[in-house]
Coordinates of C-alpha atoms in Angstrom, one line a residue:
Q874 CA -8.6 -42.9 -16.6
N875 CA -11.7 -43.7 -19.1
L876 CA -12.0 -47.3 -18.4
P877 CA -14.9 -49.2 -20.4
S878 CA -17.8 -50.3 -19.2
L879 CA -18.4 -54.1 -18.1
T880 CA -21.0 -56.8 -17.8
A881 CA -19.9 -60.0 -15.8
T882 CA -21.8 -63.3 -15.4
A883 CA -20.8 -66.0 -13.0
N884 CA -20.9 -70.0 -14.3
P885 CA -22.3 -71.2 -12.4
T886 CA -24.2 -68.5 -10.7
M887 CA -24.6 -70.7 -7.4
V888 CA -20.8 -70.8 -5.5
C889 CA -20.0 -72.9 -2.4
S890 CA -17.5 -72.2 -0.2
G891 CA -13.8 -73.1 -2.2
S892 CA -15.4 -73.9 -5.6
N893 CA -14.6 -72.4 -8.4
V894 CA -16.3 -69.9 -10.5
F895 CA -15.9 -69.1 -14.2
L896 CA -16.8 -65.1 -15.3
N897 CA -17.2 -64.1 -18.4
A898 CA -17.3 -60.4 -19.3
L899 CA -18.6 -58.4 -22.1
S900 CA -16.3 -54.8 -22.6
I901 CA -18.9 -52.0 -24.1
A902 CA -16.3 -49.4 -25.9
A903 CA -17.0 -46.1 -24.4
T904 CA -17.7 -43.3 -27.0
A905 CA -16.6 -39.9 -27.2
T906 CA -18.8 -36.9 -26.7
T907 CA -17.9 -33.7 -28.7
G908 CA -20.6 -30.5 -27.8
T909 CA -20.4 -27.3 -26.8
V910 CA -20.9 -25.4 -24.0
G911 CA -22.5 -22.1 -23.5
T912 CA -24.3 -20.5 -26.5
G913 CA -21.5 -18.3 -27.7
S914 CA -24.0 -15.9 -28.9
L915 CA -22.3 -12.9 -27.9
T916 CA -18.5 -11.5 -29.5
T917 CA -15.6 -9.6 -27.7
T918 CA -12.1 -8.7 -28.6
G919 CA -11.7 -7.8 -25.2
E920 CA -11.0 -9.8 -22.1
P921 CA -11.0 -12.3 -21.0
N922 CA -9.9 -13.8 -23.9
P923 CA -7.5 -16.7 -24.5
Y924 CA -6.5 -15.4 -27.8
Y925 CA -6.1 -12.0 -26.7
T926 CA -2.3 -10.0 -27.9
T927 CA -3.1 -6.3 -27.1
F928 CA -0.5 -7.0 -24.0
W929 CA 2.8 -9.3 -24.8
G930 CA 1.6 -12.4 -22.5
N931 CA -2.0 -12.8 -20.8
K932 CA -3.2 -15.8 -18.5
N933 CA -6.9 -16.4 -18.1
Q934 CA -8.6 -18.4 -15.8
Y935 CA -12.4 -20.2 -16.7
L936 CA -14.8 -22.2 -15.0
I937 CA -16.9 -24.0 -16.2
R938 CA -19.7 -26.0 -13.6
A939 CA -20.6 -29.5 -13.7
A940 CA -23.9 -29.0 -14.5
D941 CA -23.0 -27.1 -17.5
M942 CA -20.8 -29.8 -18.9
V943 CA -23.6 -32.3 -18.1
A944 CA -26.3 -30.2 -19.8
S945 CA -24.0 -30.4 -22.6
G946 CA -23.5 -34.0 -23.3
Y947 CA -20.5 -34.9 -21.6
T948 CA -20.4 -37.7 -18.6
T949 CA -17.3 -39.0 -16.8
G950 CA -13.8 -39.7 -18.3
N951 CA -10.9 -38.2 -20.3
I952 CA -10.7 -35.0 -21.9
T953 CA -8.3 -35.0 -25.1
S954 CA -9.0 -32.0 -26.4
L955 CA -10.4 -28.1 -26.3
G956 CA -12.0 -26.2 -29.4
L957 CA -12.2 -22.7 -29.2
Y958 CA -13.7 -20.7 -31.8
L959 CA -11.7 -17.7 -33.3
I960 CA -14.2 -15.3 -35.5
S961 CA -11.1 -13.1 -37.2
S962 CA -7.9 -12.1 -35.9
S963 CA -5.4 -8.9 -37.0
T964 CA -2.3 -10.0 -35.3
T965 CA -0.1 -11.8 -37.0
L966 CA 2.2 -13.1 -34.1
P967 CA 2.2 -16.5 -33.3
L968 CA 1.2 -17.2 -29.6
T969 CA 4.9 -18.3 -27.5
N970 CA 4.8 -21.5 -25.5
F971 CA 0.9 -21.2 -25.4
N972 CA -0.4 -23.4 -22.7
I973 CA -3.3 -24.6 -21.3
S974 CA -3.9 -26.1 -17.8
M975 CA -6.9 -27.5 -16.4
G976 CA -8.3 -29.1 -12.8
T977 CA -11.4 -29.4 -10.5
T978 CA -12.3 -27.4 -8.2
T979 CA -15.3 -26.7 -5.5
L980 CA -15.5 -22.9 -6.5
T981 CA -18.9 -22.0 -7.8
A982 CA -17.5 -18.6 -8.8
M983 CA -14.5 -17.9 -10.2
P984 CA -12.7 -14.9 -7.2
A985 CA -10.4 -12.3 -7.9
V986 CA -7.3 -14.4 -7.6
W987 CA -5.2 -17.0 -9.7
Q988 CA -6.5 -20.6 -8.4
S989 CA -3.0 -22.7 -8.3
G990 CA -2.3 -26.6 -8.4
L991 CA -3.7 -26.7 -12.4
T992 CA -2.1 -29.8 -14.6
S993 CA -0.6 -28.8 -17.4
V994 CA -2.7 -30.3 -21.0
Y995 CA -1.3 -28.8 -23.9
N996 CA 2.0 -26.9 -24.8
N997 CA 2.8 -25.5 -28.2
P998 CA 6.4 -23.0 -28.5
S999 CA 4.7 -21.5 -31.4
Y1000 CA 0.9 -21.2 -31.9
T1001 CA -0.5 -19.7 -35.4
L1002 CA -4.0 -18.6 -34.7
I1003 CA -6.8 -19.7 -37.6
P1004 CA -9.3 -17.1 -37.8
A1005 CA -12.9 -18.4 -38.8
A1006 CA -12.6 -21.7 -37.6
V1007 CA -12.5 -23.5 -34.5
N1008 CA -8.9 -23.8 -33.2
T1009 CA -8.8 -27.3 -31.9
H1010 CA -6.0 -27.8 -29.3
S1011 CA -5.7 -31.7 -28.7
F1012 CA -4.0 -32.0 -25.4
T1013 CA -0.8 -34.3 -24.7
T1014 CA -2.1 -35.4 -21.8
P1015 CA -5.6 -36.3 -21.2
F1016 CA -7.7 -34.7 -18.2
Y1017 CA -10.1 -37.2 -15.9
W1018 CA -12.9 -35.2 -15.5
D1019 CA -14.7 -37.0 -12.7
G1020 CA -18.2 -36.0 -14.0
V1021 CA -19.1 -34.4 -10.8
S1022 CA -16.5 -31.3 -10.0
N1023 CA -16.7 -28.0 -11.7
L1024 CA -13.5 -27.6 -14.4
L1025 CA -11.2 -24.9 -14.2
I1026 CA -9.3 -24.1 -17.8
E1027 CA -6.4 -21.8 -17.5
T1028 CA -4.6 -20.4 -20.8
C1029 CA -1.4 -18.3 -21.1
F1030 CA 1.4 -17.2 -23.5
N1031 CA 4.3 -14.9 -23.0
N1032 CA 5.4 -13.1 -26.6
S1033 CA 7.8 -10.8 -27.0
A1034 CA 5.9 -7.9 -28.8
W1035 CA 2.2 -7.3 -29.1
N1036 CA -0.5 -6.6 -31.8
G1037 CA -3.6 -7.0 -33.4
S1038 CA -7.1 -8.1 -31.8
Q1039 CA -8.7 -11.0 -31.5
S1040 CA -12.5 -11.7 -32.1
I1041 CA -13.9 -14.4 -29.7
Y1042 CA -17.5 -15.6 -29.2
Y1043 CA -18.9 -15.8 -25.7
T1044 CA -21.7 -16.7 -23.2
T1045 CA -22.7 -14.9 -20.1
T1046 CA -23.1 -16.6 -17.1
P1047 CA -25.4 -15.9 -13.8
Y1048 CA -21.8 -16.1 -12.1
V1049 CA -18.3 -14.6 -12.4
S1050 CA -16.7 -17.5 -14.7
G1051 CA -13.9 -15.9 -15.9
L1052 CA -10.5 -14.5 -14.8

């Protein structure tokens, strides 16, 4: 959970065993951080792509290193949404049961196997893509990030048909970051 910072002072400042002390606390509200991880300087209509509808369904996992989160201005606390910029879309299909799950890991590169133990933070029974815009997915369950662990993000959906393609931005990493 995202807790506010507290500053406490005691009155009196010296305490003897058995005497009372009164604490005055000042709460400093936590501030929300919005930022972009990566440069997003390249484009693709292929995989990995969270909105890829050339198949009936799609599942991807992404690794984001803690150092990249910190460099983008993020700190310990709740992550409450994920925004993904969709450049263009030629599909007419909504994404059926579009789900986002998250977890933390010590992995520094994605292995060639799906990672388990992630927590579902977002589900939409029928998500309609919004081209030329950030598609913001507000979580039904905030995800607490400890500020030091690497993040795993999984997206998946399962349609009853396929069509079209979606163009997204991405960033090349010096390690395997997507599956």
